[in-house]
Amino acid sequence: MHRIQRYRRGTYSDVALEYYNAGLHPTCANFREASQYFLAPWFVKLIQIRSRVLETGAGHSIVSDWLHDSGKRVSIFVASDVSLRMLSNSPRFGSGSVYCLCDAKQLPFANNSFDVIVSSLGDPYNSAEFWRETARVLSPGGHVAFTTPSFEWAQQYRNGIDFAEFVMNDGEVVTVPSRIEEQREQERLIECAGLSVVSKRHIFEYEIQKTRRSPKLRAGPIVSGYVARKFVE
Ligand SMILES: C[S@@+](CC[C@H](N)C(=O)[O-])C[C@H]1O[C@@H](n2cnc3c(N)ncnc32)[C@H](O)[C@@H]1O
């Protein structure tokens, strides 16, 4: 008997209820662990009591978890996402922090308004517009920390296509936009916006320790992280 596979182009709102279910989507859990692994040491360096911090595409906010676990305070923290359903995955959603529904490619903030911008697994909106907006709202001397699934990992599954696939619990396959560039091209995208890459590194599959290893992980880099700084004029 033939099985018919249902495919649909969707958005993260369509996958929001399942995205953080590590049993159903172990690759997402592995990516998040790798992203946190890259970002946490940078949070310690960059996030200070006077910092104004913006997280884009926050979903279950990594910054909010880090602030909670470390007991650190900041001057301003805004967790933003284009999807209310994804943002609602933040356990502290609605608890008094500032949550903002907005497109990372059209940020509703004034120029120079944040010292630190965090984008964990920001491949869905990894475009020239996003980087221009990031450079605009970042204050001079401010930093952005960005992660994405690695180009090497994506090559094995995507064959150059700018979509990520989620096989949902009911069997439907939902595809969402995802732009993943090779490291040199990613740097060019960031630097074209007037930012200077100060650090970059891959996180490898053997560095995953907390989450159950997805069958889709192969030996090699699985997440790539970048930290860039805005020039002081
Ligand atoms: C791969 S998930 C990562 C979520 C979270 N940062 C994490 O590390 O668990 C990507 C997130 O980006 C959000 N997103 C997609 N397109 C966006 C856009 N244009 N502007 C802002 N957020 C967007 C999605 O709703 C989703 O929450």
Coordinates of C-alpha atoms and ligand atoms in Angstrom, one line a residue:
M1 CA 0.0 0.0 0.0
H2 CA 1.3 3.5 -0.9
R3 CA 1.5 6.1 1.8
I4 CA 0.8 9.7 0.8
Q5 CA 3.1 12.3 2.4
R6 CA 1.4 15.6 3.0
Y7 CA 3.7 18.7 2.5
R8 CA 2.9 22.3 3.4
R9 CA 4.8 25.5 3.3
G10 CA 4.2 27.1 6.7
T11 CA 5.6 29.3 9.4
Y12 CA 7.1 28.7 12.8
S13 CA 3.6 29.3 14.3
D14 CA 2.6 26.0 12.6
V15 CA 5.3 24.1 14.4
A16 CA 5.3 26.1 17.7
L17 CA 3.4 23.5 19.8
E18 CA 5.9 20.8 19.0
Y19 CA 9.1 22.7 18.4
Y20 CA 10.4 22.2 21.9
N21 CA 9.3 18.6 22.3
A22 CA 12.7 16.9 22.3
G23 CA 11.1 13.5 21.8
L24 CA 9.4 14.6 18.6
H25 CA 12.1 16.9 17.4
P26 CA 15.5 15.8 18.8
T27 CA 17.5 17.8 16.2
C28 CA 15.9 21.0 17.4
A29 CA 16.9 20.1 20.9
N30 CA 20.5 19.3 19.8
F31 CA 20.7 22.6 17.9
R32 CA 19.4 24.6 20.9
E33 CA 21.9 22.9 23.2
A34 CA 24.7 23.7 20.8
S35 CA 23.5 27.3 20.4
Q36 CA 23.4 27.8 24.2
Y37 CA 26.9 26.3 24.5
F38 CA 28.2 28.9 22.1
L39 CA 26.2 31.8 23.6
A40 CA 26.6 31.3 27.4
P41 CA 30.2 32.4 27.7
W42 CA 29.5 35.5 25.6
F43 CA 26.5 36.4 27.8
V44 CA 28.9 36.4 30.8
K45 CA 31.2 38.8 28.9
L46 CA 28.7 41.1 27.2
I47 CA 25.6 41.3 29.5
Q48 CA 26.1 43.7 32.3
I49 CA 23.8 45.5 34.8
R50 CA 23.6 48.5 32.5
S51 CA 23.0 46.6 29.3
R52 CA 20.1 47.1 27.1
V53 CA 19.5 43.7 25.6
L54 CA 17.3 42.6 22.6
E55 CA 16.7 39.0 21.6
T56 CA 15.2 38.4 18.2
G57 CA 13.3 35.3 17.1
A58 CA 13.3 34.4 20.8
G59 CA 10.8 31.5 21.0
H60 CA 11.7 30.0 24.3
S61 CA 14.0 32.9 25.2
I62 CA 17.6 31.8 25.9
V63 CA 18.4 35.2 27.4
S64 CA 15.5 35.0 29.8
D65 CA 16.6 31.6 31.0
W66 CA 20.2 32.8 31.4
L67 CA 19.1 35.9 33.4
H68 CA 16.9 33.7 35.6
D69 CA 19.6 31.0 36.2
S70 CA 22.4 33.5 36.8
G71 CA 20.4 35.9 38.9
K72 CA 21.8 38.8 36.8
R73 CA 19.8 41.9 36.1
V74 CA 20.0 44.3 33.1
S75 CA 18.7 47.7 32.4
I76 CA 16.3 46.6 29.6
F77 CA 15.5 43.2 28.2
V78 CA 13.2 42.8 25.2
A79 CA 12.4 39.3 23.9
S80 CA 10.9 39.6 20.4
D81 CA 9.5 37.2 17.8
V82 CA 7.2 37.4 14.8
S83 CA 5.2 34.4 16.2
L84 CA 3.1 34.8 19.3
R85 CA 2.9 31.0 19.5
M86 CA 6.7 30.6 19.5
L87 CA 7.1 33.4 22.0
S88 CA 4.5 31.8 24.3
N89 CA 7.0 28.9 24.7
S90 CA 9.0 31.2 27.0
P91 CA 8.2 29.9 30.5
R92 CA 8.4 33.4 31.9
F93 CA 6.2 34.8 29.1
G94 CA 3.9 37.5 30.6
S95 CA 5.8 37.7 33.9
G96 CA 6.7 41.4 33.6
S97 CA 9.6 41.2 31.2
V98 CA 9.0 43.0 27.9
Y99 CA 7.9 40.8 25.0
C100 CA 7.5 42.3 21.6
L101 CA 5.8 40.8 18.5
C102 CA 7.8 42.1 15.6
D103 CA 9.7 41.1 12.5
A104 CA 13.4 41.0 13.0
K105 CA 13.8 42.5 9.5
Q106 CA 11.8 45.6 10.5
L107 CA 12.6 46.3 14.1
P108 CA 10.3 48.8 15.8
F109 CA 13.1 50.4 17.8
A110 CA 15.1 53.6 17.5
N111 CA 18.7 53.8 16.2
N112 CA 21.4 52.9 18.7
S113 CA 18.9 51.6 21.3
F114 CA 20.6 48.3 22.4
D115 CA 24.0 47.3 23.6
V116 CA 23.6 43.6 23.0
I117 CA 21.4 41.7 20.4
V118 CA 21.0 38.0 20.6
S119 CA 19.7 35.8 17.8
S120 CA 19.8 32.1 18.6
L121 CA 19.2 29.9 15.5
G122 CA 18.4 33.0 13.5
D123 CA 18.4 31.3 10.1
P124 CA 14.7 32.0 9.3
Y125 CA 15.4 35.7 9.0
N126 CA 19.1 35.7 8.2
S127 CA 18.9 38.3 5.4
A128 CA 20.6 41.6 4.5
E129 CA 17.5 43.4 5.9
F130 CA 17.9 41.7 9.3
W131 CA 21.6 42.6 9.5
R132 CA 20.9 46.2 8.4
E133 CA 18.3 46.5 11.1
T134 CA 20.6 44.9 13.7
A135 CA 23.4 47.4 12.8
R136 CA 20.9 50.3 13.0
V137 CA 19.4 49.5 16.5
L138 CA 22.8 48.5 18.0
S139 CA 24.6 51.2 19.8
P140 CA 28.2 52.0 18.7
G141 CA 30.5 49.6 20.4
G142 CA 27.6 47.2 20.9
H143 CA 27.6 43.5 20.1
V144 CA 25.4 40.9 18.3
A145 CA 25.7 37.2 19.1
F146 CA 24.1 35.0 16.4
T147 CA 23.9 31.3 15.8
T148 CA 22.6 29.2 12.9
P149 CA 22.6 25.5 12.1
S150 CA 26.0 24.9 10.3
F151 CA 26.3 25.0 6.5
E152 CA 28.0 21.6 6.7
W153 CA 25.0 20.0 8.5
A154 CA 22.5 21.7 6.2
Q155 CA 24.3 20.5 3.1
Q156 CA 23.7 16.9 4.0
Y157 CA 19.9 17.4 4.0
R158 CA 18.9 20.4 2.0
N159 CA 20.7 20.4 -1.3
G160 CA 20.9 24.2 -1.4
I161 CA 17.2 24.7 -0.7
D162 CA 16.4 27.6 1.7
F163 CA 13.8 25.7 3.7
A164 CA 13.8 23.7 6.9
E165 CA 11.5 20.6 7.1
F166 CA 9.6 19.6 10.2
V167 CA 8.0 16.2 10.2
M168 CA 5.0 16.8 12.5
N169 CA 3.5 14.3 15.0
D170 CA 0.6 13.7 12.6
G171 CA 2.9 12.9 9.7
E172 CA 2.5 16.2 7.8
V173 CA 5.7 17.8 6.6
V174 CA 5.8 21.6 7.2
T175 CA 8.6 23.6 5.6
V176 CA 9.7 27.0 6.9
P177 CA 12.2 29.5 5.5
S178 CA 15.8 29.0 6.5
R179 CA 18.9 30.7 5.1
I180 CA 22.1 29.0 6.0
E181 CA 25.4 30.2 4.5
E182 CA 28.9 28.9 4.4
Q183 CA 31.0 30.6 7.1
R184 CA 32.8 33.1 4.7
E185 CA 29.5 34.1 3.1
Q186 CA 27.8 34.5 6.5
E187 CA 30.7 36.8 7.6
R188 CA 30.3 38.8 4.4
L189 CA 26.5 39.2 5.1
I190 CA 27.3 40.5 8.6
E191 CA 30.1 42.8 7.5
C192 CA 28.1 44.3 4.6
A193 CA 25.8 45.8 7.3
G194 CA 28.8 47.7 8.8
L195 CA 29.5 45.2 11.6
S196 CA 32.8 43.6 12.3
V197 CA 33.0 39.9 13.2
V198 CA 35.1 39.6 16.3
S199 CA 34.6 35.8 16.9
K200 CA 33.2 32.8 15.1
R201 CA 33.3 29.1 15.8
H202 CA 31.6 25.8 15.1
I203 CA 30.0 23.6 17.7
F204 CA 30.5 20.0 16.9
E205 CA 28.2 17.0 17.4
Y206 CA 30.6 15.5 20.0
E207 CA 30.0 18.7 22.2
I208 CA 26.3 17.7 22.6
Q209 CA 26.0 16.3 26.1
K210 CA 22.6 17.2 27.6
T211 CA 20.1 16.2 24.9
R212 CA 19.4 12.9 23.3
R213 CA 21.4 12.6 20.1
S214 CA 19.2 13.0 17.0
P215 CA 19.7 10.3 14.3
K216 CA 20.1 13.3 11.9
L217 CA 23.4 14.3 13.5
R218 CA 26.5 13.4 11.6
A219 CA 30.2 13.8 12.6
G220 CA 31.2 17.5 12.1
P221 CA 30.0 21.0 12.9
I222 CA 26.2 21.2 13.7
V223 CA 25.9 24.9 14.7
S224 CA 27.9 27.9 13.8
G225 CA 28.2 31.0 16.1
Y226 CA 29.2 34.5 15.3
V227 CA 29.8 37.6 17.5
A228 CA 30.1 41.0 15.7
R229 CA 30.6 44.5 16.9
K230 CA 29.3 47.8 15.7
F231 CA 32.1 50.3 15.0
V232 CA 32.4 53.3 17.3
E233 CA 32.2 56.4 15.0
Ligands
LIG1 C1 14.7 28.1 14.9 S1 13.6 29.0 15.9 C2 14.7 29.5 17.3 C3 14.0 29.9 18.5 C4 14.9 30.3 19.7 N1 15.7 31.4 19.4 C5 15.7 29.1 20.2 O1 17.0 29.2 20.0 O2 15.2 28.1 20.7 C6 13.5 30.5 15.0 C7 12.6 31.6 15.6 O3 12.6 32.7 14.8 C8 11.3 33.2 14.7 N2 11.2 34.0 13.4 C9 11.0 33.5 12.2 N3 11.0 34.5 11.3 C10 11.1 35.6 12.0 C11 11.2 37.0 11.6 N4 11.1 37.4 10.4 N5 11.3 37.9 12.6 C12 11.4 37.5 13.9 N6 11.3 36.2 14.3 C13 11.2 35.3 13.4 C14 10.4 32.0 14.8 O4 9.1 32.3 15.1 C15 11.1 31.2 15.8 O5 10.7 31.5 17.1

